[in-house]
Amino acid sequence: MSNQLQFYLLLSAALFCIGIFGLVSSRNAIRVLMSIELLLNAVNLNLMGFSNFLDPGAIKGQVFTVFVITVAAAEAAVGLAIILAIYRNRQTIDMEQFNLLKW
Amino acid sequence: MNLAEGVQSVSLIILSAMLISAALGVVLLSNIVYSAFLLGGVFICISGIYILLNADFVAAAQILIYVGAINVLILFAIMLVNKTEDFVAIPRRWIRSGSTALVCLGLFALLGTMVLITPWQISTTSPAVIENTMVALGKHFFSDFLLPFELASILLLIAMIGAIVLARRDFIPDISGKSELTSTALTLPERPRELTKSEK
């Protein structure tokens, strides 16, 4: 039983690390948003594992997962709108070209 | 969960392998459209893992919201910024990628050791004590999580208005003055940029 919880936690840790790698190293702005979705899904997997194995009576982890899904939907909508606006301004979606705030 | 232990373990291993490989494909593939479709695969795999974790409602919500809404939104964004541009090569880029991969592997090692050495206090009650998770979730939402529930609705409203305001086209006035497009009640006051350029 404990091994199974550890397997779920390791799985979500691997997903989180893949998401961070994509977040830092990708140059396409839409791929950065996809990586953020991967990060949020890793956190959700963590919450669900804890909810099932440590707190099966009152499933509060699932409640938190539903809230995280809600915030992820809002984040995706606003993030893609920002990418569209910046694409109209700069005519590119290369993350290396978004250096307006460079000092 | 009424499935046998062997079926659960085998499906968990298959789902995990598909999840990790699809996530690597999302990050590493060069074609962004393939990445978007593989992202849908990641979401579906995670939904299957939720079913293995006795959460049927959240699994359905995962497919509805992530695959049905967010993934389609990402595909629309890819279509709207449809421009196959060759990114300018940056010298010594492999140093950045390599150091990022190293940091991520270190983070995974840190998290893994933390997971493995922590003595988790596994609850002894069976997960099947709740036979209907939807009723239990509804009770949580309308009793002790009422304020976050209402705040989530306000957040969704704010995000919707903000996305509309950010993604709307700029107002471009008719410079030429001639209006071959007869303005009816259904005509938008905005013009696409290419139309006004070609009119000049």
CSV table of C-alpha atoms in Angstrom, one decimal:
chain,number,residue,atom,x,y,z
A,1,MET,CA,0.0,0.0,0.0
A,2,SER,CA,2.8,2.4,0.9
A,3,ASN,CA,4.8,1.4,-2.1
A,4,GLN,CA,1.8,2.2,-4.3
A,5,LEU,CA,1.6,5.7,-2.8
A,6,GLN,CA,5.3,6.2,-3.4
A,7,PHE,CA,4.9,5.1,-7.0
A,8,TYR,CA,2.2,7.7,-7.6
A,9,LEU,CA,4.3,10.4,-5.9
A,10,LEU,CA,7.4,9.4,-8.0
A,11,LEU,CA,5.3,9.5,-11.2
A,12,SER,CA,4.0,13.0,-10.4
A,13,ALA,CA,7.6,14.1,-9.5
A,14,ALA,CA,8.8,12.9,-12.9
A,15,LEU,CA,5.9,14.7,-14.7
A,16,PHE,CA,6.8,17.9,-12.7
A,17,CYS,CA,10.4,17.7,-13.7
A,18,ILE,CA,9.5,17.2,-17.4
A,19,GLY,CA,7.2,20.2,-17.1
A,20,ILE,CA,10.0,22.4,-15.6
A,21,PHE,CA,12.4,21.3,-18.3
A,22,GLY,CA,9.9,22.3,-21.0
A,23,LEU,CA,9.1,25.5,-19.3
A,24,VAL,CA,12.7,26.7,-19.1
A,25,SER,CA,14.1,25.3,-22.4
A,26,SER,CA,11.4,25.7,-25.0
A,27,ARG,CA,11.4,28.7,-27.3
A,28,ASN,CA,7.8,28.5,-28.6
A,29,ALA,CA,5.5,30.5,-26.3
A,30,ILE,CA,2.6,28.0,-26.8
A,31,ARG,CA,4.9,25.2,-25.7
A,32,VAL,CA,5.6,27.1,-22.5
A,33,LEU,CA,1.9,27.2,-21.8
A,34,MET,CA,1.7,23.5,-22.4
A,35,SER,CA,4.5,22.9,-20.0
A,36,ILE,CA,2.6,24.9,-17.4
A,37,GLU,CA,-0.4,22.6,-17.9
A,38,LEU,CA,1.9,19.6,-17.3
A,39,LEU,CA,3.1,21.2,-14.0
A,40,LEU,CA,-0.5,21.7,-12.9
A,41,ASN,CA,-1.4,18.1,-13.8
A,42,ALA,CA,1.6,16.8,-11.8
A,43,VAL,CA,0.4,18.7,-8.7
A,44,ASN,CA,-3.1,17.4,-9.3
A,45,LEU,CA,-1.8,13.8,-9.4
A,46,ASN,CA,0.0,14.4,-6.1
A,47,LEU,CA,-3.2,15.7,-4.5
A,48,MET,CA,-5.2,12.8,-5.7
A,49,GLY,CA,-2.7,10.3,-4.5
A,50,PHE,CA,-2.7,11.8,-1.0
A,51,SER,CA,-6.5,12.0,-1.0
A,52,ASN,CA,-6.8,8.3,-1.8
A,53,PHE,CA,-4.2,6.9,0.4
A,54,LEU,CA,-3.9,9.2,3.4
A,55,ASP,CA,-7.5,10.6,3.6
A,56,PRO,CA,-10.0,8.3,2.0
A,57,GLY,CA,-12.8,9.2,4.4
A,58,ALA,CA,-13.1,12.9,3.7
A,59,ILE,CA,-11.8,13.3,0.2
A,60,LYS,CA,-10.5,16.9,0.5
A,61,GLY,CA,-7.7,16.3,-2.0
A,62,GLN,CA,-10.3,15.8,-4.7
A,63,VAL,CA,-11.9,19.2,-3.7
A,64,PHE,CA,-8.5,20.9,-4.1
A,65,THR,CA,-8.0,19.1,-7.5
A,66,VAL,CA,-11.3,20.6,-8.7
A,67,PHE,CA,-10.2,24.0,-7.7
A,68,VAL,CA,-6.8,23.6,-9.4
A,69,ILE,CA,-8.5,22.5,-12.6
A,70,THR,CA,-10.7,25.7,-12.4
A,71,VAL,CA,-7.7,27.9,-12.0
A,72,ALA,CA,-5.9,26.1,-14.8
A,73,ALA,CA,-8.7,26.7,-17.2
A,74,ALA,CA,-8.7,30.5,-16.3
A,75,GLU,CA,-4.9,30.6,-16.6
A,76,ALA,CA,-4.9,28.9,-20.0
A,77,ALA,CA,-7.5,31.3,-21.4
A,78,VAL,CA,-5.7,34.4,-20.2
A,79,GLY,CA,-2.3,33.1,-21.2
A,80,LEU,CA,-3.3,32.3,-24.7
A,81,ALA,CA,-5.0,35.7,-25.0
A,82,ILE,CA,-1.7,37.3,-23.9
A,83,ILE,CA,0.2,35.2,-26.5
A,84,LEU,CA,-2.2,36.3,-29.2
A,85,ALA,CA,-1.8,40.0,-28.2
A,86,ILE,CA,2.0,39.8,-28.1
A,87,TYR,CA,2.0,38.0,-31.4
A,88,ARG,CA,0.2,40.9,-33.0
A,89,ASN,CA,2.7,43.3,-31.6
A,90,ARG,CA,6.0,41.5,-32.3
A,91,GLN,CA,5.0,39.2,-35.2
A,92,THR,CA,6.8,36.3,-33.5
A,93,ILE,CA,6.3,33.7,-30.8
A,94,ASP,CA,9.9,33.2,-30.1
A,95,MET,CA,10.6,33.5,-26.4
A,96,GLU,CA,14.1,34.9,-27.1
A,97,GLN,CA,12.5,37.9,-28.9
A,98,PHE,CA,10.3,38.9,-26.0
A,99,ASN,CA,13.0,41.2,-24.5
A,100,LEU,CA,11.1,44.5,-24.1
A,101,LEU,CA,11.7,44.5,-20.4
A,102,LYS,CA,15.4,43.7,-20.7
A,103,TRP,CA,17.5,46.2,-18.7
B,1,MET,CA,-12.8,-0.1,-6.9
B,2,ASN,CA,-13.9,-3.6,-7.7
B,3,LEU,CA,-11.0,-4.5,-10.1
B,4,ALA,CA,-8.6,-7.1,-9.0
B,5,GLU,CA,-5.2,-6.1,-7.8
B,6,GLY,CA,-3.3,-7.5,-10.8
B,7,VAL,CA,-5.5,-5.6,-13.3
B,8,GLN,CA,-5.0,-2.4,-11.3
B,9,SER,CA,-1.2,-2.8,-11.3
B,10,VAL,CA,-0.9,-3.7,-14.9
B,11,SER,CA,-3.1,-0.8,-16.0
B,12,LEU,CA,-1.2,1.5,-13.7
B,13,ILE,CA,2.1,0.6,-15.2
B,14,ILE,CA,0.8,0.9,-18.8
B,15,LEU,CA,-0.8,4.3,-18.0
B,16,SER,CA,2.4,5.5,-16.4
B,17,ALA,CA,4.6,4.5,-19.3
B,18,MET,CA,2.2,6.2,-21.7
B,19,LEU,CA,2.1,9.3,-19.5
B,20,ILE,CA,5.8,9.7,-19.3
B,21,SER,CA,6.5,9.1,-22.9
B,22,ALA,CA,3.7,11.4,-24.0
B,23,ALA,CA,5.0,14.1,-21.7
B,24,LEU,CA,8.5,13.8,-23.1
B,25,GLY,CA,7.0,14.0,-26.6
B,26,VAL,CA,5.2,17.3,-25.6
B,27,VAL,CA,8.4,18.8,-24.5
B,28,LEU,CA,10.9,17.4,-27.0
B,29,LEU,CA,9.1,17.2,-30.4
B,30,SER,CA,9.8,20.0,-32.8
B,31,ASN,CA,6.4,20.2,-34.4
B,32,ILE,CA,4.0,22.1,-32.1
B,33,VAL,CA,0.9,20.4,-33.5
B,34,TYR,CA,2.2,17.0,-32.5
B,35,SER,CA,2.9,18.4,-29.1
B,36,ALA,CA,-0.6,19.6,-28.7
B,37,PHE,CA,-2.1,16.3,-29.6
B,38,LEU,CA,0.3,14.5,-27.3
B,39,LEU,CA,-0.8,16.9,-24.6
B,40,GLY,CA,-4.3,15.5,-25.0
B,41,GLY,CA,-2.9,12.0,-24.6
B,42,VAL,CA,-1.2,13.1,-21.3
B,43,PHE,CA,-4.5,14.4,-20.0
B,44,ILE,CA,-6.4,11.2,-20.9
B,45,CYS,CA,-3.7,9.1,-19.2
B,46,ILE,CA,-4.0,11.2,-16.1
B,47,SER,CA,-7.7,10.7,-16.2
B,48,GLY,CA,-7.2,7.0,-16.3
B,49,ILE,CA,-4.9,7.2,-13.3
B,50,TYR,CA,-7.6,9.2,-11.4
B,51,ILE,CA,-10.1,6.3,-12.1
B,52,LEU,CA,-7.5,3.9,-10.5
B,53,LEU,CA,-7.4,6.3,-7.5
B,54,ASN,CA,-11.2,5.9,-6.9
B,55,ALA,CA,-12.1,9.4,-8.2
B,56,ASP,CA,-14.7,9.0,-10.9
B,57,PHE,CA,-16.1,12.5,-10.9
B,58,VAL,CA,-12.7,14.2,-11.1
B,59,ALA,CA,-11.7,11.8,-13.9
B,60,ALA,CA,-14.7,12.9,-15.9
B,61,ALA,CA,-14.1,16.5,-15.1
B,62,GLN,CA,-10.5,16.1,-16.2
B,63,ILE,CA,-11.5,14.8,-19.6
B,64,LEU,CA,-14.3,17.4,-20.0
B,65,ILE,CA,-12.2,20.4,-19.0
B,66,TYR,CA,-8.7,19.6,-20.1
B,67,VAL,CA,-9.2,17.6,-23.3
B,68,GLY,CA,-12.5,19.3,-24.2
B,69,ALA,CA,-11.6,22.9,-23.4
B,70,ILE,CA,-8.0,23.6,-22.7
B,71,ASN,CA,-6.5,21.3,-25.4
B,72,VAL,CA,-8.9,22.7,-28.0
B,73,LEU,CA,-8.1,26.2,-26.9
B,74,ILE,CA,-4.4,25.5,-27.4
B,75,LEU,CA,-5.0,24.0,-30.9
B,76,PHE,CA,-7.0,27.2,-31.8
B,77,ALA,CA,-4.1,29.3,-30.5
B,78,ILE,CA,-1.7,27.3,-32.7
B,79,MET,CA,-3.9,27.8,-35.6
B,80,LEU,CA,-4.2,31.6,-35.0
B,81,VAL,CA,-0.5,32.1,-34.8
B,82,ASN,CA,0.1,29.8,-37.7
B,83,LYS,CA,3.6,30.8,-38.7
B,84,THR,CA,6.3,28.3,-39.3
B,85,GLU,CA,9.2,30.4,-38.4
B,86,ASP,CA,12.8,29.2,-38.1
B,87,PHE,CA,14.1,30.4,-34.8
B,88,VAL,CA,17.4,32.2,-35.0
B,89,ALA,CA,20.1,29.9,-33.8
B,90,ILE,CA,21.6,31.0,-30.6
B,91,PRO,CA,25.3,30.0,-30.0
B,92,ARG,CA,26.0,27.6,-27.2
B,93,ARG,CA,22.4,26.8,-26.8
B,94,TRP,CA,23.2,23.2,-25.8
B,95,ILE,CA,24.8,24.5,-22.7
B,96,ARG,CA,21.5,26.0,-21.6
B,97,SER,CA,19.5,22.9,-22.4
B,98,GLY,CA,22.1,20.6,-20.7
B,99,SER,CA,22.2,22.6,-17.6
B,100,THR,CA,18.4,22.8,-17.5
B,101,ALA,CA,18.2,19.0,-17.8
B,102,LEU,CA,20.8,18.6,-15.1
B,103,VAL,CA,18.9,20.8,-12.7
B,104,CYS,CA,15.7,19.0,-13.5
B,105,LEU,CA,17.3,15.6,-12.9
B,106,GLY,CA,18.7,16.9,-9.6
B,107,LEU,CA,15.2,18.1,-8.6
B,108,PHE,CA,13.8,14.7,-9.5
B,109,ALA,CA,16.5,13.0,-7.4
B,110,LEU,CA,15.7,15.4,-4.5
B,111,LEU,CA,11.9,14.8,-4.7
B,112,GLY,CA,12.5,11.0,-5.1
B,113,THR,CA,14.6,10.7,-2.0
B,114,MET,CA,12.1,12.8,-0.1
B,115,VAL,CA,9.2,10.5,-1.2
B,116,LEU,CA,11.2,7.4,-0.4
B,117,ILE,CA,12.5,8.2,3.0
B,118,THR,CA,9.4,9.9,4.4
B,119,PRO,CA,7.3,7.5,6.6
B,120,TRP,CA,3.8,8.0,5.2
B,121,GLN,CA,1.0,7.3,7.6
B,122,ILE,CA,-1.2,5.3,5.3
B,123,SER,CA,-4.8,5.4,6.4
B,124,THR,CA,-6.2,2.0,7.3
B,125,THR,CA,-9.8,2.7,6.2
B,126,SER,CA,-10.7,1.2,2.9
B,127,PRO,CA,-11.1,3.7,0.0
B,128,ALA,CA,-14.4,2.1,-0.8
B,129,VAL,CA,-16.0,3.7,2.3
B,130,ILE,CA,-17.4,6.5,0.1
B,131,GLU,CA,-19.6,4.8,-2.5
B,132,ASN,CA,-20.5,8.1,-4.3
B,133,THR,CA,-17.7,10.6,-4.5
B,134,MET,CA,-20.0,13.1,-6.3
B,135,VAL,CA,-22.2,13.4,-3.2
B,136,ALA,CA,-19.2,13.7,-0.9
B,137,LEU,CA,-17.7,16.4,-3.2
B,138,GLY,CA,-21.0,18.3,-3.3
B,139,LYS,CA,-21.2,18.3,0.5
B,140,HIS,CA,-17.7,19.7,0.8
B,141,PHE,CA,-18.4,22.4,-1.8
B,142,PHE,CA,-21.5,23.7,-0.1
B,143,SER,CA,-20.4,23.4,3.5
B,144,ASP,CA,-16.7,23.9,4.4
B,145,PHE,CA,-15.5,25.0,1.0
B,146,LEU,CA,-18.3,27.4,0.2
B,147,LEU,CA,-16.2,30.6,0.0
B,148,PRO,CA,-13.5,29.2,-2.3
B,149,PHE,CA,-16.3,27.8,-4.5
B,150,GLU,CA,-17.9,31.2,-4.9
B,151,LEU,CA,-14.6,32.8,-5.4
B,152,ALA,CA,-13.8,30.3,-8.2
B,153,SER,CA,-16.9,31.5,-10.1
B,154,ILE,CA,-15.8,35.1,-9.8
B,155,LEU,CA,-12.3,34.1,-11.0
B,156,LEU,CA,-13.8,32.4,-14.0
B,157,LEU,CA,-15.8,35.5,-14.8
B,158,ILE,CA,-12.8,37.8,-14.5
B,159,ALA,CA,-10.7,35.4,-16.7
B,160,MET,CA,-13.4,35.3,-19.3
B,161,ILE,CA,-13.7,39.1,-19.5
B,162,GLY,CA,-9.9,39.5,-19.4
B,163,ALA,CA,-9.3,37.0,-22.2
B,164,ILE,CA,-11.9,38.8,-24.4
B,165,VAL,CA,-10.3,42.2,-23.8
B,166,LEU,CA,-6.8,41.0,-24.4
B,167,ALA,CA,-7.5,39.0,-27.5
B,168,ARG,CA,-9.8,41.4,-29.2
B,169,ARG,CA,-8.6,43.0,-32.4
B,170,ASP,CA,-7.6,46.7,-32.3
B,171,PHE,CA,-10.0,49.2,-33.7
B,172,ILE,CA,-8.8,50.3,-37.1
B,173,PRO,CA,-10.8,53.2,-38.5
B,174,ASP,CA,-11.7,53.3,-42.2
B,175,ILE,CA,-9.1,55.5,-43.7
B,176,SER,CA,-10.2,55.4,-47.3
B,177,GLY,CA,-13.7,56.5,-46.4
B,178,LYS,CA,-15.3,54.5,-49.2
B,179,SER,CA,-17.6,51.9,-47.8
B,180,GLU,CA,-18.2,49.2,-50.2
B,181,LEU,CA,-19.0,47.0,-47.3
B,182,THR,CA,-22.4,48.3,-46.5
B,183,SER,CA,-22.8,48.6,-42.8
B,184,THR,CA,-25.6,46.6,-41.5
B,185,ALA,CA,-26.5,46.0,-38.0
B,186,LEU,CA,-24.4,42.9,-38.0
B,187,THR,CA,-21.2,44.6,-39.3
B,188,LEU,CA,-18.4,44.8,-36.8
B,189,PRO,CA,-16.7,48.2,-36.4
B,190,GLU,CA,-13.3,46.5,-36.5
B,191,ARG,CA,-11.5,45.5,-39.7
B,192,PRO,CA,-8.7,43.0,-40.1
B,193,ARG,CA,-5.4,44.6,-40.6
B,194,GLU,CA,-4.9,43.1,-44.1
B,195,LEU,CA,-8.2,44.5,-45.4
B,196,THR,CA,-7.3,48.1,-44.5
B,197,LYS,CA,-3.9,47.7,-46.0
B,198,SER,CA,-5.1,46.4,-49.3
B,199,GLU,CA,-7.7,49.1,-49.6
B,200,LYS,CA,-5.0,51.8,-49.6
